[in-house]
PDB file of C-alpha atoms in Angstrom:
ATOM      1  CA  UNK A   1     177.653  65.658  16.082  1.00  0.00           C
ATOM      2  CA  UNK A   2     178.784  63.588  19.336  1.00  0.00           C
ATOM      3  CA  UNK A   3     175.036  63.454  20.176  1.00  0.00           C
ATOM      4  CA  UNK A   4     174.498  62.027  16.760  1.00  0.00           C
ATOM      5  CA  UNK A   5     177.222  59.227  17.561  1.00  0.00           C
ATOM      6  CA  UNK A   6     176.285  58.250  21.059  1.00  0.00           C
ATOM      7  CA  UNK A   7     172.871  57.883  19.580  1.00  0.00           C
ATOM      8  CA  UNK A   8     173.331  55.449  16.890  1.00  0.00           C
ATOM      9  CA  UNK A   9     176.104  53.596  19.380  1.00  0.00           C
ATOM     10  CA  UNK A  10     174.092  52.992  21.499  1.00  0.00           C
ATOM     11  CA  UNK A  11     171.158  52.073  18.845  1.00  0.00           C
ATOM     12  CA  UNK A  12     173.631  49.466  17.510  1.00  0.00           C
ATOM     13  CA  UNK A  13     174.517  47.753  21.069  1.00  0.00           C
ATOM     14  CA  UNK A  14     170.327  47.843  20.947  1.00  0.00           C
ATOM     15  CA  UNK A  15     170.189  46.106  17.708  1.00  0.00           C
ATOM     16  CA  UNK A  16     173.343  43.345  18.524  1.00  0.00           C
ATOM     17  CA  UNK A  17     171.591  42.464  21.592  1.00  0.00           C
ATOM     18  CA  UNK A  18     167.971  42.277  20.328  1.00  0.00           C
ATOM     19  CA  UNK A  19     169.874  39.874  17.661  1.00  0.00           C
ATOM     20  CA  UNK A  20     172.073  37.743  20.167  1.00  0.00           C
ATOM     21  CA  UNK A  21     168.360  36.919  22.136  1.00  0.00           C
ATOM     22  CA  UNK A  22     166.927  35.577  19.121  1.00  0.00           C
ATOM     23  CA  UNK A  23     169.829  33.401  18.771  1.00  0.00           C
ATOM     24  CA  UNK A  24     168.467  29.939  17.723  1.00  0.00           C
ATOM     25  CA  UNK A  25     167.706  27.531  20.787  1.00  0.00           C
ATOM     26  CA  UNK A  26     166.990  23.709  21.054  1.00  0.00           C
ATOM     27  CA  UNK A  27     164.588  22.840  18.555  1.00  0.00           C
ATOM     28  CA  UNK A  28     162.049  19.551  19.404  1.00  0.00           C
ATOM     29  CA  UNK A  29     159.970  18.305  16.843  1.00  0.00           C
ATOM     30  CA  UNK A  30     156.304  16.551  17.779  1.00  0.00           C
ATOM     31  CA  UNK A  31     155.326  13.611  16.596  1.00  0.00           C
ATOM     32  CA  UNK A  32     151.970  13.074  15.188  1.00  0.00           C
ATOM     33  CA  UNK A  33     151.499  10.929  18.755  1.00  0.00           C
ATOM     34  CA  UNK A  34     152.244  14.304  20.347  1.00  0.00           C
ATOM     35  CA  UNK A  35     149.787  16.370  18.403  1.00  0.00           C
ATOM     36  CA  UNK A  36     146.797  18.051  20.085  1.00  0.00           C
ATOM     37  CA  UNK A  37     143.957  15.838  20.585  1.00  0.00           C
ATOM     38  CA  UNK A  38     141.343  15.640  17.936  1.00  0.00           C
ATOM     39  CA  UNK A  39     138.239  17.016  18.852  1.00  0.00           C
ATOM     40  CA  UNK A  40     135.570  14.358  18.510  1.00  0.00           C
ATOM     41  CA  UNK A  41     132.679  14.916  15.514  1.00  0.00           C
ATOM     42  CA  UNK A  42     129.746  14.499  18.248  1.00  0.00           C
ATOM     43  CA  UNK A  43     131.136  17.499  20.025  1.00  0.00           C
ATOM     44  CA  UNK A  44     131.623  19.895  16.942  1.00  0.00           C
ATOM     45  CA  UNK A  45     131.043  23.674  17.424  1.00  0.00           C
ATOM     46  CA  UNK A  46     127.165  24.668  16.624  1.00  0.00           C
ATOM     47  CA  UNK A  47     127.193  28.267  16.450  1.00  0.00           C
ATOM     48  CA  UNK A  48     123.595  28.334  15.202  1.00  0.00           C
ATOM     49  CA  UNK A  49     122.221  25.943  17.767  1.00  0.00           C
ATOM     50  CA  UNK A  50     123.862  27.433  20.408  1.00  0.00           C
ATOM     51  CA  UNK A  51     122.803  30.928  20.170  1.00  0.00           C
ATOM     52  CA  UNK A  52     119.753  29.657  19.458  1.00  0.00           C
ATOM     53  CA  UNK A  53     119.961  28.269  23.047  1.00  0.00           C
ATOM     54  CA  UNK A  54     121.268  31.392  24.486  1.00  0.00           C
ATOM     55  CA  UNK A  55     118.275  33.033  23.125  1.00  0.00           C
ATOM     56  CA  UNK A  56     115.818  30.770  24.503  1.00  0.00           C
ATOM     57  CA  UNK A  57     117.424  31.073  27.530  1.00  0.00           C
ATOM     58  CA  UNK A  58     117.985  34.764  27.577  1.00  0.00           C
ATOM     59  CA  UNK A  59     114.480  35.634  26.457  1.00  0.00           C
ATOM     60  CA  UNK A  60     113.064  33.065  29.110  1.00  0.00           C
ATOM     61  CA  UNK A  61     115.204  35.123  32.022  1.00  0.00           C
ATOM     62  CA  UNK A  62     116.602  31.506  33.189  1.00  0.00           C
ATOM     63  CA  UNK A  63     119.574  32.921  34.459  1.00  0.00           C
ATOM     64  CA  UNK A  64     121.210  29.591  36.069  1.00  0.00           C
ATOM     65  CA  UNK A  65     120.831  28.332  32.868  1.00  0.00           C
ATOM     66  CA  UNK A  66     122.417  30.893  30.755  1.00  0.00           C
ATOM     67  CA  UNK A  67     125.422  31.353  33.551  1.00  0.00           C
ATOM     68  CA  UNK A  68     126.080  27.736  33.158  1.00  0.00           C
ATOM     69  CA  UNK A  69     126.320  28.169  29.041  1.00  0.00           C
ATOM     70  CA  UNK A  70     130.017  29.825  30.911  1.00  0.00           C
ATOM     71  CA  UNK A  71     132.520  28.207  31.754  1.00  0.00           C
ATOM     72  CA  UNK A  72     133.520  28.638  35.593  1.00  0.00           C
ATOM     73  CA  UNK A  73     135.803  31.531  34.807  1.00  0.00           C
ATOM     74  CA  UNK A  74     133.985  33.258  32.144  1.00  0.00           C
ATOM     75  CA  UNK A  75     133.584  36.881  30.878  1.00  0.00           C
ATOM     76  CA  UNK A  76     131.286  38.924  29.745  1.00  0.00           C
ATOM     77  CA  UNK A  77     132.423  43.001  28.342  1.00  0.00           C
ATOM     78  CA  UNK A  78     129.358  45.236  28.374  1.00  0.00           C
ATOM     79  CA  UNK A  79     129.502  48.513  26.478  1.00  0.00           C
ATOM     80  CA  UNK A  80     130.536  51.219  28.683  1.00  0.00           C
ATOM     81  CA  UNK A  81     130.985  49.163  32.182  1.00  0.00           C
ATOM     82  CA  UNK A  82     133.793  46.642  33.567  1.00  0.00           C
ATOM     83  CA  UNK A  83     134.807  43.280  32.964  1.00  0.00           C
ATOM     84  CA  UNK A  84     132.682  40.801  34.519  1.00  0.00           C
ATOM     85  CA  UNK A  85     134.124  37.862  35.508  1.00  0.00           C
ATOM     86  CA  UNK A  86     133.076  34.534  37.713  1.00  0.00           C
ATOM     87  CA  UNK A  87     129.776  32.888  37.604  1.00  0.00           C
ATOM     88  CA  UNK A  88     128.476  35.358  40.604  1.00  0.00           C
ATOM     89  CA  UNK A  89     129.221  38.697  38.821  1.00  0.00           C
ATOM     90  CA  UNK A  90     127.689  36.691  35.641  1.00  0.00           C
ATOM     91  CA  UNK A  91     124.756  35.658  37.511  1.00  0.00           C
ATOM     92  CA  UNK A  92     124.596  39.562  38.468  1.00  0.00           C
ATOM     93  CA  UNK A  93     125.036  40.977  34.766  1.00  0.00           C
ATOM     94  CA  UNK A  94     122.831  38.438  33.040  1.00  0.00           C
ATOM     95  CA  UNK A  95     120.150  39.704  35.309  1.00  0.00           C
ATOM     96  CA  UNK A  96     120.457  43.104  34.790  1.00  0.00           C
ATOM     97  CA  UNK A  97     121.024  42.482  30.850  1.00  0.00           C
ATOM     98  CA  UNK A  98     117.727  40.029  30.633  1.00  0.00           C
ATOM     99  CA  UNK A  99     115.838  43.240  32.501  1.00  0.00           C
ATOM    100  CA  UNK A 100     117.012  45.404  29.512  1.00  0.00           C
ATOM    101  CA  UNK A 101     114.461  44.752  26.896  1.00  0.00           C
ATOM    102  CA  UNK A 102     111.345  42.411  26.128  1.00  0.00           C
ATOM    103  CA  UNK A 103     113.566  40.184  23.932  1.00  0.00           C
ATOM    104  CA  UNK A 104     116.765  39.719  22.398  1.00  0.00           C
ATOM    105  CA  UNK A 105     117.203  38.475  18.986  1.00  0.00           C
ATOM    106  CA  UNK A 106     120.445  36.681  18.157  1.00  0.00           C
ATOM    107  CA  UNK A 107     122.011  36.069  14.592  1.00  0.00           C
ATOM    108  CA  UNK A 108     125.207  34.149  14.281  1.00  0.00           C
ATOM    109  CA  UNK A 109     127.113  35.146  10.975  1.00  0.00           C
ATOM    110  CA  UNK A 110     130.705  33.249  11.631  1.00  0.00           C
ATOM    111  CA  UNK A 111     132.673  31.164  13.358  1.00  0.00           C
ATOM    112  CA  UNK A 112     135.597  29.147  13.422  1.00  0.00           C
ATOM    113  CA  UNK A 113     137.255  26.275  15.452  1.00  0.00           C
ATOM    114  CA  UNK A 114     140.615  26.122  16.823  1.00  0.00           C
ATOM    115  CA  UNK A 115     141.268  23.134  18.516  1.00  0.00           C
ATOM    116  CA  UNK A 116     139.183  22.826  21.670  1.00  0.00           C
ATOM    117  CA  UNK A 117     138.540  26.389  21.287  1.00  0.00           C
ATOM    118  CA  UNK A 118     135.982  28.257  18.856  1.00  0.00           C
ATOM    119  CA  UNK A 119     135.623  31.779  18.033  1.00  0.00           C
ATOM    120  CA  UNK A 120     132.006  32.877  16.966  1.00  0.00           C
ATOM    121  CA  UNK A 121     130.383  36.662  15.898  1.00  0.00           C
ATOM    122  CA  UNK A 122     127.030  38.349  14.713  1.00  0.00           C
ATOM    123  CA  UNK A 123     124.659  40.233  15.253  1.00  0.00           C
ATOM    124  CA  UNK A 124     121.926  41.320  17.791  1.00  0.00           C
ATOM    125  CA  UNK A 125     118.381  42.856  17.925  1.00  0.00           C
ATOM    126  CA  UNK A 126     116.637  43.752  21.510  1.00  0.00           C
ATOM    127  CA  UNK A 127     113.259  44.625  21.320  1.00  0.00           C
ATOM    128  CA  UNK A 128     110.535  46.712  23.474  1.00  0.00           C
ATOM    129  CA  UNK A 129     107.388  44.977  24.692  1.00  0.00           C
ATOM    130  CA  UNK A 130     105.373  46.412  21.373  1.00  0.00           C
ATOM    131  CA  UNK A 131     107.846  44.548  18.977  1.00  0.00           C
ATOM    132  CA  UNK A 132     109.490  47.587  17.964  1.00  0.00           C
ATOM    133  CA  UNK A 133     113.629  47.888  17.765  1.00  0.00           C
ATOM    134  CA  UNK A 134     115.067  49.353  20.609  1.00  0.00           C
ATOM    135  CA  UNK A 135     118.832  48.327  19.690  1.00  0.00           C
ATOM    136  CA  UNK A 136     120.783  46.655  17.484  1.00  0.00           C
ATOM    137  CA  UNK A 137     124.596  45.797  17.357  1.00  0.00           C
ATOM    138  CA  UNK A 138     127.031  42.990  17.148  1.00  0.00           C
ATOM    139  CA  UNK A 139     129.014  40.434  19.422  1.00  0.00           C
ATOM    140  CA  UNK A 140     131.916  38.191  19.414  1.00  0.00           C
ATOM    141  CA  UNK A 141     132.417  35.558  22.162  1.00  0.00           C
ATOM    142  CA  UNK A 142     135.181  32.768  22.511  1.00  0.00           C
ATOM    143  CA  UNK A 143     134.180  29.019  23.568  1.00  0.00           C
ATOM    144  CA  UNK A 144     135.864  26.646  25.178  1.00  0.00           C
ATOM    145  CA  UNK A 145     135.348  22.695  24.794  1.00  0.00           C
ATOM    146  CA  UNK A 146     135.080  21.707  28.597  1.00  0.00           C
ATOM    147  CA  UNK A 147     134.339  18.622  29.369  1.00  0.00           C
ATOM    148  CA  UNK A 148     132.477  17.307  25.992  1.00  0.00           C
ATOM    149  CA  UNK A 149     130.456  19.965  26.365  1.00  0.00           C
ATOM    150  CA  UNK A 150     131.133  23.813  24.615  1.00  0.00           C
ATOM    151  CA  UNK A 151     130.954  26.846  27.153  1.00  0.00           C
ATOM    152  CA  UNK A 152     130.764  30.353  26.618  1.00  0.00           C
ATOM    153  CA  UNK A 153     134.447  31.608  27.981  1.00  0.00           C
ATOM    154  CA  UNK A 154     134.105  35.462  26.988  1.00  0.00           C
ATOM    155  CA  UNK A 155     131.290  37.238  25.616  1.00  0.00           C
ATOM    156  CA  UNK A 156     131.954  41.034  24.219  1.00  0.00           C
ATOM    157  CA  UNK A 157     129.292  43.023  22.365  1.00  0.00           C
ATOM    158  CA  UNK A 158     128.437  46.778  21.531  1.00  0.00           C
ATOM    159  CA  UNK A 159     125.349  48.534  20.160  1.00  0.00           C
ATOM    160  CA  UNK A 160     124.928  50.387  16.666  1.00  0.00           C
ATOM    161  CA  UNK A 161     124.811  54.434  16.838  1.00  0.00           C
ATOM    162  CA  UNK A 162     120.976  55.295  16.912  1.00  0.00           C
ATOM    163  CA  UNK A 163     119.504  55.073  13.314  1.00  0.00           C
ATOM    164  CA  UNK A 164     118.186  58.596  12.389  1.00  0.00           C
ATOM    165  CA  UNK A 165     114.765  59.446  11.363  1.00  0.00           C
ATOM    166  CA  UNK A 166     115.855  59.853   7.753  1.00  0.00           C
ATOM    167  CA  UNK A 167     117.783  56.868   7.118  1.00  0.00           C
ATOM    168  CA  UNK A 168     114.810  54.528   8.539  1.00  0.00           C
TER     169      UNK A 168
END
């Protein structure tokens, strides 16, 4: 029973001071003035056009041209390895990843634009030398506005489990 009592004690003391930090502080209000800055109608997000880059790019194997689609501090998750960050250890994945298959296939099927920041997900086909479907799966990767220009900040994607002979 004195168990009991130290417990909810000290659960209260828990809850008071949980309360007493979430005590109201100095409130500002912003001004329209203040407001993030508008992003400008000739740099809208393109998730369509610029996959459709990436693509071109990928499927070409121009690798300086596809790590600078990143920005300087970019990501990129691959399925089963470690983070990859920085344009060398891009430069070093995009390789490997344009070495993978004959051709990658990318479809866009969302996005949406926060700011100076954009948010963008679909899907993905790569494909052996004879045309046939070696893989399929789906990505998201975040962009950042940088400079007028929209970069590639982090790129995750993951494959589809293997499609069995009877569902085909």
């Amino acid at each position: 029973m004195r168990r009991h009592q130290n417990l909810c004690g000290g659960l209260l003391v828990i809850v008071a001071l949980l309360l007493a930090s979430c005590a109201p502080g100095e409130v500002t209000e912003t001004t329209p003035d203040e407001a993030a800055p508008a992003v400008d109608a000739q740099v809208a997000f393109d998730l369509e056009a610029w996959t459709a880059r990436f693509e071109e790019e990928f499927n070409a194997g121009n690798l300086e041209a596809l790590a600078g689609m990143f920005t300087e501090d970019g990501c990129r998750m691959p399925p089963n390895q470690p983070i990859v960050e920085g344009r060398t250890m891009l430069l070093a994945q995009l390789e490997a990843s344009t070495q993978m298959s004959e051709e990658l296939r990318i479809t866009p099927t969302a996005s949406e634009v926060f700011g100076t920041t954009a948010v963008g997900r679909g899907i993905f086909e790569r494909l052996n030398a004879d045309g046939s479907t070696m893989e399929t799966g789906k990505w998201m990767n975040i962009h950042k506005l940088v400079d007028g220009v929209w970069k590639m900040h982090c790129d995750i994607w993951n494959a589809n489990p293997p499609r069995s002979d009877d569902s085909q």
